Coordinates of N, CA and C in Angstrom, one line a residue:
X1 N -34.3 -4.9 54.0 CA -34.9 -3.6 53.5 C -36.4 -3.8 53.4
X2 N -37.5 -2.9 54.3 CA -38.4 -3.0 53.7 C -39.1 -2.2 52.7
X3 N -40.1 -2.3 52.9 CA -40.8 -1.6 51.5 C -40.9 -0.2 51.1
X4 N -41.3 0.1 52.4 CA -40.7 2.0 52.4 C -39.2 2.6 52.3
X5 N -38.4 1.8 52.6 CA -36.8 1.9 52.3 C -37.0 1.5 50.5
X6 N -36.9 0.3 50.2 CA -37.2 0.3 48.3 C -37.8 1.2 47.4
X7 N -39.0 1.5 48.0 CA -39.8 3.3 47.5 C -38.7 4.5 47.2
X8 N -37.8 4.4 48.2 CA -37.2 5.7 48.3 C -35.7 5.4 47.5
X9 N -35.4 4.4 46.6 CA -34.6 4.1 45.9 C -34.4 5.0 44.5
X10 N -33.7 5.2 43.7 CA -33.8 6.0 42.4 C -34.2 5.5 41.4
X11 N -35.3 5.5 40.8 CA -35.5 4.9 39.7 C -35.6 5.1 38.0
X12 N -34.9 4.1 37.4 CA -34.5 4.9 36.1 C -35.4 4.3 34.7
X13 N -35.6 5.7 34.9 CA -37.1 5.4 33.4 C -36.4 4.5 32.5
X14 N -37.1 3.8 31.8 CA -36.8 2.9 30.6 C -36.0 3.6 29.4
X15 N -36.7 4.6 29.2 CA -36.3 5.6 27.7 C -34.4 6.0 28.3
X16 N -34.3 6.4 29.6 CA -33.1 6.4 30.3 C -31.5 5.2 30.1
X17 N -32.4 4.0 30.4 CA -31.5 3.0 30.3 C -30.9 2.6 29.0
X18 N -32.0 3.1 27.9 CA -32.1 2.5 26.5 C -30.9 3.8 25.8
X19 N -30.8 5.2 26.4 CA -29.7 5.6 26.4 C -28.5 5.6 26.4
X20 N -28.5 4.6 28.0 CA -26.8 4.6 27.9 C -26.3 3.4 27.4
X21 N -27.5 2.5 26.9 CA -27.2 1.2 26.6 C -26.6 1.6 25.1
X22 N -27.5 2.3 24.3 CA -26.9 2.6 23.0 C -25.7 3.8 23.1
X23 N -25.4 4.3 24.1 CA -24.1 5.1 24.5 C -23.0 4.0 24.6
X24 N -23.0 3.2 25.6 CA -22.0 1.9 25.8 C -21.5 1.2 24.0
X25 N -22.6 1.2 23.5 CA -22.7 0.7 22.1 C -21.8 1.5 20.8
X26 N -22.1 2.6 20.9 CA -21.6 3.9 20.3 C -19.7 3.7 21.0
X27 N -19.6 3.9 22.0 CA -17.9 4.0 22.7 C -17.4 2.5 22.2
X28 N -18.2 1.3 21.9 CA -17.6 -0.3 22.0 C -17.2 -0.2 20.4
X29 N -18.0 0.5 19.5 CA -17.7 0.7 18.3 C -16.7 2.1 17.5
X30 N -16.6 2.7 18.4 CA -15.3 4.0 18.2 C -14.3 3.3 18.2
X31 N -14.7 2.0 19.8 CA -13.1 1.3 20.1 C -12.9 0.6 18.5
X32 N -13.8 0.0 18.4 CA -13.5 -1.7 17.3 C -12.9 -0.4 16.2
X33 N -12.8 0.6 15.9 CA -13.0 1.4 14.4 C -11.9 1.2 13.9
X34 N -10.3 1.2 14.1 CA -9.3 1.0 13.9 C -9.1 -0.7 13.3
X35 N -9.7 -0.9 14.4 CA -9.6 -3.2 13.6 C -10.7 -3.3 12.4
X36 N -11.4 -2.3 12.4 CA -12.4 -2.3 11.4 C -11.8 -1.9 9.7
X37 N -10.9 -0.7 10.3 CA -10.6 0.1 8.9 C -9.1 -0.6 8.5
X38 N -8.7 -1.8 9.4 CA -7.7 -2.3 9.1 C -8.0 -3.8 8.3
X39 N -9.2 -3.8 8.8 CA -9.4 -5.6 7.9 C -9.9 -4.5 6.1
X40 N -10.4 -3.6 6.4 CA -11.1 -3.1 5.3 C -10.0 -2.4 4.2
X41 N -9.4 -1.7 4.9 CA -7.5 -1.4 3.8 C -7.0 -2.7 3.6
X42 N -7.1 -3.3 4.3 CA -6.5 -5.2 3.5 C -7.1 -5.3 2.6
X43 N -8.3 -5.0 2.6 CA -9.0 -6.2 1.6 C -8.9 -5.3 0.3
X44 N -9.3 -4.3 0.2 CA -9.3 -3.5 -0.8 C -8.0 -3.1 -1.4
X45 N -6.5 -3.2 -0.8 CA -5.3 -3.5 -1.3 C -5.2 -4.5 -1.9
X46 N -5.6 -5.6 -1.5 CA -5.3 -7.1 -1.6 C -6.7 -7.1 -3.2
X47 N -7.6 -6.4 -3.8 CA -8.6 -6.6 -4.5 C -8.1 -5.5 -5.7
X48 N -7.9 -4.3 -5.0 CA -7.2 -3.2 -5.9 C -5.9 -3.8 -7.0
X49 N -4.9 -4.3 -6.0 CA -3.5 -4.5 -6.9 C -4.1 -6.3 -7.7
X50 N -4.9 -6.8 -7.2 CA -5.6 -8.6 -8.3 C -5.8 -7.8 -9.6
X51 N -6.7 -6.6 -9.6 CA -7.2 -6.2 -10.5 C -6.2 -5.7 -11.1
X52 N -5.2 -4.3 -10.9 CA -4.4 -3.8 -11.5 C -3.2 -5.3 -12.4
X53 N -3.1 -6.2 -11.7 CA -2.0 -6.9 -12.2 C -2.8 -7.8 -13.7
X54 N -4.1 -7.7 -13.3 CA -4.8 -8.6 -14.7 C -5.1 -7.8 -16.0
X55 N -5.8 -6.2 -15.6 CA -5.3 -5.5 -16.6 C -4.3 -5.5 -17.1
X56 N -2.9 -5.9 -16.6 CA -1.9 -5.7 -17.5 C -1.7 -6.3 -18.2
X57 N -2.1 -7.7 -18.0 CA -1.9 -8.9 -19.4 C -2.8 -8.5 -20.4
X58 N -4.1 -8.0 -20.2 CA -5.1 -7.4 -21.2 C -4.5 -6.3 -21.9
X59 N -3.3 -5.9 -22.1 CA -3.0 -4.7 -22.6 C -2.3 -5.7 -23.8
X60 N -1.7 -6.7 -23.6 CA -0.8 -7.2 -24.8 C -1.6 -7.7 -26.1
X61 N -1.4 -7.3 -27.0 CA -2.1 -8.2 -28.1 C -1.4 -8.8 -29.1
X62 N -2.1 -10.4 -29.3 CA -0.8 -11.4 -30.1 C -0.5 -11.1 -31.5
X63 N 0.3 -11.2 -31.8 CA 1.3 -11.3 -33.2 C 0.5 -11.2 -34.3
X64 N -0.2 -10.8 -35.3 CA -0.9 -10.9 -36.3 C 0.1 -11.6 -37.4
X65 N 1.0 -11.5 -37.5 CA 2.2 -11.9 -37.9 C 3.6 -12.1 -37.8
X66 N 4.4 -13.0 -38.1 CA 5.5 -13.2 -38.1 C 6.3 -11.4 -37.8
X67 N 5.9 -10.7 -38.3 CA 6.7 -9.3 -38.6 C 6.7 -8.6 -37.4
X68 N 5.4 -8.8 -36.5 CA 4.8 -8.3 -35.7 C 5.5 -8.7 -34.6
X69 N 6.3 -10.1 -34.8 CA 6.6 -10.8 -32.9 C 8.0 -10.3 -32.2
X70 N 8.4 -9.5 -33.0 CA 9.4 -8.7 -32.0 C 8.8 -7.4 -31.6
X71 N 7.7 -7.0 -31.3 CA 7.0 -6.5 -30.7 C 6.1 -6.7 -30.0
X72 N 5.7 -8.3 -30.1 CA 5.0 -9.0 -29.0 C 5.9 -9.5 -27.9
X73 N 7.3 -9.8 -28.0 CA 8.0 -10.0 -27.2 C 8.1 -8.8 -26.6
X74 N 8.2 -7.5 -27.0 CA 8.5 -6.3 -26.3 C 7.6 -6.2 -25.2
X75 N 6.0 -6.1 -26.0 CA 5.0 -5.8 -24.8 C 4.9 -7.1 -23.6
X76 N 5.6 -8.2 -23.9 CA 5.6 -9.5 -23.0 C 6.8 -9.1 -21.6
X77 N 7.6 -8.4 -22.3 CA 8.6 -7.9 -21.6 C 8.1 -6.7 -20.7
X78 N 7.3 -5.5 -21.3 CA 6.8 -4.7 -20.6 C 5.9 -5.4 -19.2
X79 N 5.2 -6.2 -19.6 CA 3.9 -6.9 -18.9 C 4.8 -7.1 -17.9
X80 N 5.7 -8.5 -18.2 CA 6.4 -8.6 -17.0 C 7.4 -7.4 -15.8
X81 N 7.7 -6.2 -16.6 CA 8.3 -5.2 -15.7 C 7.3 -4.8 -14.5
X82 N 6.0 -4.7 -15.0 CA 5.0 -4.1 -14.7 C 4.1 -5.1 -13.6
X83 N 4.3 -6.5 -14.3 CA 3.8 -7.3 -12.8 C 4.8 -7.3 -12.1
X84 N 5.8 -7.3 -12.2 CA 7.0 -7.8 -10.9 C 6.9 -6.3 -10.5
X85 N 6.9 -5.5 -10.8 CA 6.3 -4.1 -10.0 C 5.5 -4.0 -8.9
X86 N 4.5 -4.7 -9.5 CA 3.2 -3.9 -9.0 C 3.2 -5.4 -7.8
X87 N 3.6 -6.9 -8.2 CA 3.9 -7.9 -7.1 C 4.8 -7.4 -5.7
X88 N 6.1 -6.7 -6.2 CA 6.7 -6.1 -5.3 C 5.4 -4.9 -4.1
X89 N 5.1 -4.0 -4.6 CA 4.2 -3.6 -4.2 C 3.2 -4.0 -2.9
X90 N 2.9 -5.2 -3.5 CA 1.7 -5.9 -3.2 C 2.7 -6.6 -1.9
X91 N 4.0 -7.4 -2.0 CA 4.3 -7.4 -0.7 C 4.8 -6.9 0.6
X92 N 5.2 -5.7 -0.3 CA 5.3 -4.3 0.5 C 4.2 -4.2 1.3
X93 N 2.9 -3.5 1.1 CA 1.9 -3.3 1.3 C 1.8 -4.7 2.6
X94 N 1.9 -5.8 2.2 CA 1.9 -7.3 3.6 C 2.8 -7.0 4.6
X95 N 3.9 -6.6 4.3 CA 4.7 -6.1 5.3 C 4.6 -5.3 6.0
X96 N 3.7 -4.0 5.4 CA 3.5 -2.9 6.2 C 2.6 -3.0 6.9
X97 N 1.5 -3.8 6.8 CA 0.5 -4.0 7.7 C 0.4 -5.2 8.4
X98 N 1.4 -5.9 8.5 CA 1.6 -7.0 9.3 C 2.5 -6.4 10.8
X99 N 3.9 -5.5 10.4 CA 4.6 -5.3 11.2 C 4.7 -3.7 12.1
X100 N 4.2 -3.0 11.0 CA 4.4 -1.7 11.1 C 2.4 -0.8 11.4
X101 N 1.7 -1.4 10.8 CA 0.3 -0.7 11.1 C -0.5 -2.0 12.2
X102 N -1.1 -1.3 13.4 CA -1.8 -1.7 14.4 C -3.1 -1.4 14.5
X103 N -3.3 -0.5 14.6 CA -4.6 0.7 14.2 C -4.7 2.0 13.4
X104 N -5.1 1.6 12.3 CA -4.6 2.3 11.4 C -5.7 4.0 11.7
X105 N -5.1 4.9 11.3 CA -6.0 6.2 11.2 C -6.4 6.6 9.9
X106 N -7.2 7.6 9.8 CA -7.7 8.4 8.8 C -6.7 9.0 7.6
X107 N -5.4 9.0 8.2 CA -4.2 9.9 7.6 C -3.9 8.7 7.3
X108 N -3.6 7.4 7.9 CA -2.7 6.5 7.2 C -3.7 5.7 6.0
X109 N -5.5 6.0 5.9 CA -6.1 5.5 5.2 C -6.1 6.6 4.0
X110 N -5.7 7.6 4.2 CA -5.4 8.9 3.0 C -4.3 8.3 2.2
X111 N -3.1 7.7 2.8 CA -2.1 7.2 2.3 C -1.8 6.5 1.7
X112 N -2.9 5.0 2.0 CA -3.1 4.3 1.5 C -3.8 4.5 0.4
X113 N -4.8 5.6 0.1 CA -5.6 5.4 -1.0 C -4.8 5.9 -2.0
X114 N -4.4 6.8 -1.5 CA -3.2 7.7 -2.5 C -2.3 6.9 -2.8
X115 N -1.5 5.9 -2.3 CA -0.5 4.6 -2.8 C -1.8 3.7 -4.4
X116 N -2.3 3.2 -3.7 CA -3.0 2.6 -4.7 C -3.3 3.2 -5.9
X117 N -3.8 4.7 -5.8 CA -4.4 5.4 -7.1 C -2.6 5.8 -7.9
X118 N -1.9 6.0 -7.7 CA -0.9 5.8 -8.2 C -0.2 4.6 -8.6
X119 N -0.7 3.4 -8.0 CA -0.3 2.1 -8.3 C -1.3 1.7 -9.8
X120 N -2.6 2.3 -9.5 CA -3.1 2.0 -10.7 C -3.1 2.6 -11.6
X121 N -1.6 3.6 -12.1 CA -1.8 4.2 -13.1 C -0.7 3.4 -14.0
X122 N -0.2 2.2 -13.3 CA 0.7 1.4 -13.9 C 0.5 1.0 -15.1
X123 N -1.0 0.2 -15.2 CA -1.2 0.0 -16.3 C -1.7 0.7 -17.7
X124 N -1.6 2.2 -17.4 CA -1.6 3.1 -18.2 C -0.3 3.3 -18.8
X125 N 0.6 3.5 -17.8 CA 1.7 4.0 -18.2 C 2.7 2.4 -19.2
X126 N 2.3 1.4 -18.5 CA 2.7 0.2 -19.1 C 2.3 0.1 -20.8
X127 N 1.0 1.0 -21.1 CA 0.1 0.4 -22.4 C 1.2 1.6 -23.2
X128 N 1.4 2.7 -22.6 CA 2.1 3.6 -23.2 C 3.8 3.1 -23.7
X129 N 3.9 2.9 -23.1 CA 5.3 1.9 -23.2 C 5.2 1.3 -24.3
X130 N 4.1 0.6 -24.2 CA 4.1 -0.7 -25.6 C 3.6 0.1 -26.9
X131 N 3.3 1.4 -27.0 CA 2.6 1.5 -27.8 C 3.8 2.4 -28.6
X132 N 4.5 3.3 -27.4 CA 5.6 4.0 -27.9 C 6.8 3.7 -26.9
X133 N 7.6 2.9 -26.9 CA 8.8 3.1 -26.1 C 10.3 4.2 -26.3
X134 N 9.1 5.5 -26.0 CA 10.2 6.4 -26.5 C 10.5 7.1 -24.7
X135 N 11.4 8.0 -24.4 CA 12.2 8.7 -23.2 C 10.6 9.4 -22.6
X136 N 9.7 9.8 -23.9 CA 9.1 10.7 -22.5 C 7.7 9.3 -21.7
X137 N 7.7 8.2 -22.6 CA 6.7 7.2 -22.2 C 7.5 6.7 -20.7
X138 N 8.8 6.3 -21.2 CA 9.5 5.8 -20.2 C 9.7 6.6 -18.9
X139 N 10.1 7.8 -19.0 CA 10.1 8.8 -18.1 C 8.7 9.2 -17.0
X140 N 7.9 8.9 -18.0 CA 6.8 8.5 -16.8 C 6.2 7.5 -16.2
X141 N 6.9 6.7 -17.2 CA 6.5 5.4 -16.2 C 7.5 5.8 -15.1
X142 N 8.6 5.6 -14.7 CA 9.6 5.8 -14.0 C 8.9 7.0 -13.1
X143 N 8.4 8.1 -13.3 CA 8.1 8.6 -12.0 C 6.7 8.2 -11.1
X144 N 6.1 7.6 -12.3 CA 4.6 7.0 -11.2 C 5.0 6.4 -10.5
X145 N 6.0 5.4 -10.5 CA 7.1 4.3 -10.1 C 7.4 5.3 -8.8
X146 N 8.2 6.1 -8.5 CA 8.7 6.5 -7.7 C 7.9 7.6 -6.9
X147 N 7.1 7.7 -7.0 CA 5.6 8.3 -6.2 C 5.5 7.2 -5.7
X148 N 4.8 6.2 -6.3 CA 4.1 5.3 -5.4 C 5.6 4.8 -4.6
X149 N 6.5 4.8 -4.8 CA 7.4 4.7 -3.9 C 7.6 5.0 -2.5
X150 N 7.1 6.5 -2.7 CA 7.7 7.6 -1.4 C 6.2 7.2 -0.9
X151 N 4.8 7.2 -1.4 CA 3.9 6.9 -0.6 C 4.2 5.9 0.7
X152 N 4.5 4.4 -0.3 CA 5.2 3.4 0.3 C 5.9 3.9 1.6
X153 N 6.6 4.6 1.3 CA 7.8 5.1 2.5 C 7.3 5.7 3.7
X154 N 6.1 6.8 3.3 CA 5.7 7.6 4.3 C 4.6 6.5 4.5
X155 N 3.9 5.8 4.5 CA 3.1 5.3 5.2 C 4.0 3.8 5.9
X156 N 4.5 3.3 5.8 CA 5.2 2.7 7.1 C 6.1 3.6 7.7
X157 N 6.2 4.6 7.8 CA 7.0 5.7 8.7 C 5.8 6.3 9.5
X158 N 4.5 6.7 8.7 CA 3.5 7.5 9.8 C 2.9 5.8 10.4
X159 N 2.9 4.6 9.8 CA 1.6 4.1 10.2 C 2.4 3.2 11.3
X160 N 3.8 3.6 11.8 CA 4.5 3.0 12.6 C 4.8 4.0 14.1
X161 N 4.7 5.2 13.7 CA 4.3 6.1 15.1 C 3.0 5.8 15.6
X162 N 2.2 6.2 14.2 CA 0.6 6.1 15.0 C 0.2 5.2 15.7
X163 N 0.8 3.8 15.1 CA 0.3 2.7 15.9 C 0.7 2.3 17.4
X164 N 2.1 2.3 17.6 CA 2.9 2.0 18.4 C 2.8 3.0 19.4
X165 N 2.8 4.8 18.8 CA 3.8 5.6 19.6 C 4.8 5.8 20.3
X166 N 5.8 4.8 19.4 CA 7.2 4.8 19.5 C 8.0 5.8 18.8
X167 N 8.9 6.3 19.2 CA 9.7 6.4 18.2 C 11.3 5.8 18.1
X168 N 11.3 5.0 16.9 CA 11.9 3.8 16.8 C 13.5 4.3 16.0
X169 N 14.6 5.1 16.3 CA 15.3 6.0 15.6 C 15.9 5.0 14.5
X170 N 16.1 4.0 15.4 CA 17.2 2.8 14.0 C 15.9 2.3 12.8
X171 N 14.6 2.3 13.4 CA 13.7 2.3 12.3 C 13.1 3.1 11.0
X172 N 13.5 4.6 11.6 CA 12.7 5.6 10.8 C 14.4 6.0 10.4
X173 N 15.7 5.9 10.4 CA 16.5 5.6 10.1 C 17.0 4.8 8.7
X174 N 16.4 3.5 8.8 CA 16.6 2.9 7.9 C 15.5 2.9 6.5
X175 N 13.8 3.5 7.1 CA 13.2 3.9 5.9 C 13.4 5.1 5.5
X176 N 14.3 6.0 5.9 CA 14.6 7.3 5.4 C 15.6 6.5 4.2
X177 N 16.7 6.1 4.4 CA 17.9 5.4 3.6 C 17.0 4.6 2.6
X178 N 15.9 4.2 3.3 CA 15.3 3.5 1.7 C 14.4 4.2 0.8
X179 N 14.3 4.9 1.8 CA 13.0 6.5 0.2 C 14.5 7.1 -0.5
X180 N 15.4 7.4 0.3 CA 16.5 8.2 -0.3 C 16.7 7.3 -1.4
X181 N 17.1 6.2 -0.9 CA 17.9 5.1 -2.1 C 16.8 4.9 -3.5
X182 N 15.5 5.0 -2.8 CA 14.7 5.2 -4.0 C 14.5 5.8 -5.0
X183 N 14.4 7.0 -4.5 CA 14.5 8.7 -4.7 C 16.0 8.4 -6.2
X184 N 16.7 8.3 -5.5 CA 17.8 8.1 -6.7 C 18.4 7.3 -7.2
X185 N 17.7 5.8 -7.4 CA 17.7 5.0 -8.2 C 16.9 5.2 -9.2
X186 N 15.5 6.0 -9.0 CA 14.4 6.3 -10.0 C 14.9 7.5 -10.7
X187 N 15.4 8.4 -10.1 CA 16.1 9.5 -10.8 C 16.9 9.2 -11.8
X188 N 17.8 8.3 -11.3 CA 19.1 7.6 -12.4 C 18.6 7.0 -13.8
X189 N 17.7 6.3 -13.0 CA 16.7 5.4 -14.0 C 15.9 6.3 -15.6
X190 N 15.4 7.1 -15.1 CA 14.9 8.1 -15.6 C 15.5 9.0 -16.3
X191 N 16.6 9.7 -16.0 CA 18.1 10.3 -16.6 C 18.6 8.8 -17.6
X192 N 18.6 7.9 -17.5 CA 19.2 7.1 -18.1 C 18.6 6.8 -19.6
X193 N 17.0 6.9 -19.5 CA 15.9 6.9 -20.2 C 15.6 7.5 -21.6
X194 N 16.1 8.9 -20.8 CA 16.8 9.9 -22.2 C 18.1 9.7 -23.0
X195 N 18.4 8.9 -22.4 CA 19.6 8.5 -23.3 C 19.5 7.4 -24.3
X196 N 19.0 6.2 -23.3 CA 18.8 4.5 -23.8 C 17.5 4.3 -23.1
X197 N 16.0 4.7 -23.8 CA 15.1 4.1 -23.4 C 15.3 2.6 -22.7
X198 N 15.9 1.8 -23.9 CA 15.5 0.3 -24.1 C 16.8 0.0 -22.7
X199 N 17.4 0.4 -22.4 CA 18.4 0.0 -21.2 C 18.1 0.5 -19.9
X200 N 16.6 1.5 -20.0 CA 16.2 1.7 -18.9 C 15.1 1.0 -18.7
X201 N 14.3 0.3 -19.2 CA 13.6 -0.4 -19.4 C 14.3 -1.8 -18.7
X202 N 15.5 -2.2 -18.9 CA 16.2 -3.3 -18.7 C 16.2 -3.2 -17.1
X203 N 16.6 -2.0 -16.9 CA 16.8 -1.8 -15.4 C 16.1 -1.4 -14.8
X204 N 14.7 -1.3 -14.9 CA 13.2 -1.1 -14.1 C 13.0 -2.7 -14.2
X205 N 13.4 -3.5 -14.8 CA 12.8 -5.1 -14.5 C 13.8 -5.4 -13.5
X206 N 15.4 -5.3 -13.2 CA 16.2 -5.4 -12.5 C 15.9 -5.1 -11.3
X207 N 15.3 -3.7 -11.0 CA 15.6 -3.0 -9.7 C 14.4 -3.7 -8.8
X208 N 13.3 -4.5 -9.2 CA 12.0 -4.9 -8.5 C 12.5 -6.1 -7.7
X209 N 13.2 -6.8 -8.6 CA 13.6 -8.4 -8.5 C 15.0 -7.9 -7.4
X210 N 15.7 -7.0 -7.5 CA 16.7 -7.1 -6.6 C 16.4 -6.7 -5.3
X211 N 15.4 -5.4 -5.2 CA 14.9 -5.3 -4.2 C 14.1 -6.0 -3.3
X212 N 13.5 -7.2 -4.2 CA 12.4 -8.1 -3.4 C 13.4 -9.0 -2.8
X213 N 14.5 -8.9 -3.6 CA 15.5 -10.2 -2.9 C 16.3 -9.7 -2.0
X214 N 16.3 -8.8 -2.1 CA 17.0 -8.2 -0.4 C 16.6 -7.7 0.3
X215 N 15.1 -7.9 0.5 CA 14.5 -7.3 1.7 C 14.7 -8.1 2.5
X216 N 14.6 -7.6 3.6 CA 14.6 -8.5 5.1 C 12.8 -8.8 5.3
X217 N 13.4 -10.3 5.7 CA 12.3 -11.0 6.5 C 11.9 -10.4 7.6
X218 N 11.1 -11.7 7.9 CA 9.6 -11.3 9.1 C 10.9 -11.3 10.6
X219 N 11.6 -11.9 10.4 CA 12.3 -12.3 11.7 C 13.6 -10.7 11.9
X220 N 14.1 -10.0 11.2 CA 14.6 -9.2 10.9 C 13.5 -8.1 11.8
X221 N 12.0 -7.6 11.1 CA 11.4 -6.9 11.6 C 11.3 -7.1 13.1
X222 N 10.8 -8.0 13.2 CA 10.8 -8.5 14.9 C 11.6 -7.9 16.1
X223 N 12.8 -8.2 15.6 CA 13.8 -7.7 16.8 C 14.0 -5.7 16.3
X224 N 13.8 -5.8 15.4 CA 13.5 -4.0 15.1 C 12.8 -3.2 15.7
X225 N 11.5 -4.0 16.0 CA 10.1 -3.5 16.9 C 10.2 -3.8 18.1
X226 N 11.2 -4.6 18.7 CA 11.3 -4.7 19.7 C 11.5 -3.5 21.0

């Protein structure tokens, strides 16, 4: 090629190049946005429910006296309904974004924030408990309970299409059967409330611990996603 052939080449202004270079830049960071908004819903779930579970021991206050400690045993008993709650939760939440969320979206970060802001009304409804353990304290704990439930539900249901774009029927199958089962164990719970606060109380510490013990493992999901 000589010199008069090289002249007649296209040449691209500088201010030009520095365009598409920050264009290329702009597309490489649309892509990363999903792995971005997923290390960042971890962290802030994983920071959100530390905090919610420490407030709750801060709600109990000790015995002033002998007269006093069957009522410190109560709110010890609340505390504990309320962490094994909000623990349950917290590994829910590991499951769902280990198995079920890939790239998470805007709607499943709606979801998430909405799970959490109802997770932290726990320890409101927990201090209310201790303060009065009557049907309508209990009755609301029980339904904040079961909101953040169905959150739970619908977000490994949407955050499992969105990611995959599957649709998985034995999957969205089996978390339909578990919002249902929810739906009316919390109902029961709650109806039971107005009858025997203190026996529904018994069975909101029950239902966390039996749940967490029969969920299915990591090995279980696996061949589900398959």
């Amino acid at each position: 090629m000589n010199k008069h052939q090289s002249s007649r080449l296209p040449h691209r202004e500088p201010w030009k190049q520095s365009d598409d270079q920050q264009s290329k830049k702009m597309q490489k960071k649309f892509a990363e946005e999903p792995n971005i908004l997923y290390s960042r819903l971890s962290e802030i779930n994983t920071g959100v429910l530390a905090i919610v579970m420490t407030i709750i021991v801060l709600e109990i206050q000790p015995p002033a006296n002998m007269a006093h400690y069957v009522d410190f045993i109560h709110d010890i008993g609340v505390f504990l309904i309320t962490f094994l709650i909000v623990s349950k939760f917290w590994y829910d939440l590991h499951k769902v974004y280990t198995y079920f969320i890939e790239r998470p979206s805007k709607a499943i970060a709606v979801l998430d924030l909405l799970l959490l802001a109802f997770i932290s009304l726990m320890p409101v409804m927990a201090k209310w408990v201790m303060l009065e353990p009557s049907t309508m304290s209990i009755a609301n704990y029980g339904l904040v309970f079961l909101v953040a439930n169905l959150f739970m539900s619908g977000l490994q249901i949407w955050g499992f299409k969105k990611s995959f774009g599957m649709d998985k029927k034995r999957l969205e199958a089996m978390s339909a059967f578990r919002m249902a089962s929810t739906i009316v164990i919390n109902i029961l719970l709650i109806g039971i409330s107005f009858i025997n606060p203190y026996l529904s109380m018994i069975l909101y510490l029950g239902f966390p611990i039996a749940t967490f013990l029969v969920t299915s493992g990591p090995g279980s999901h696996r061949q589900e996603v398959k």
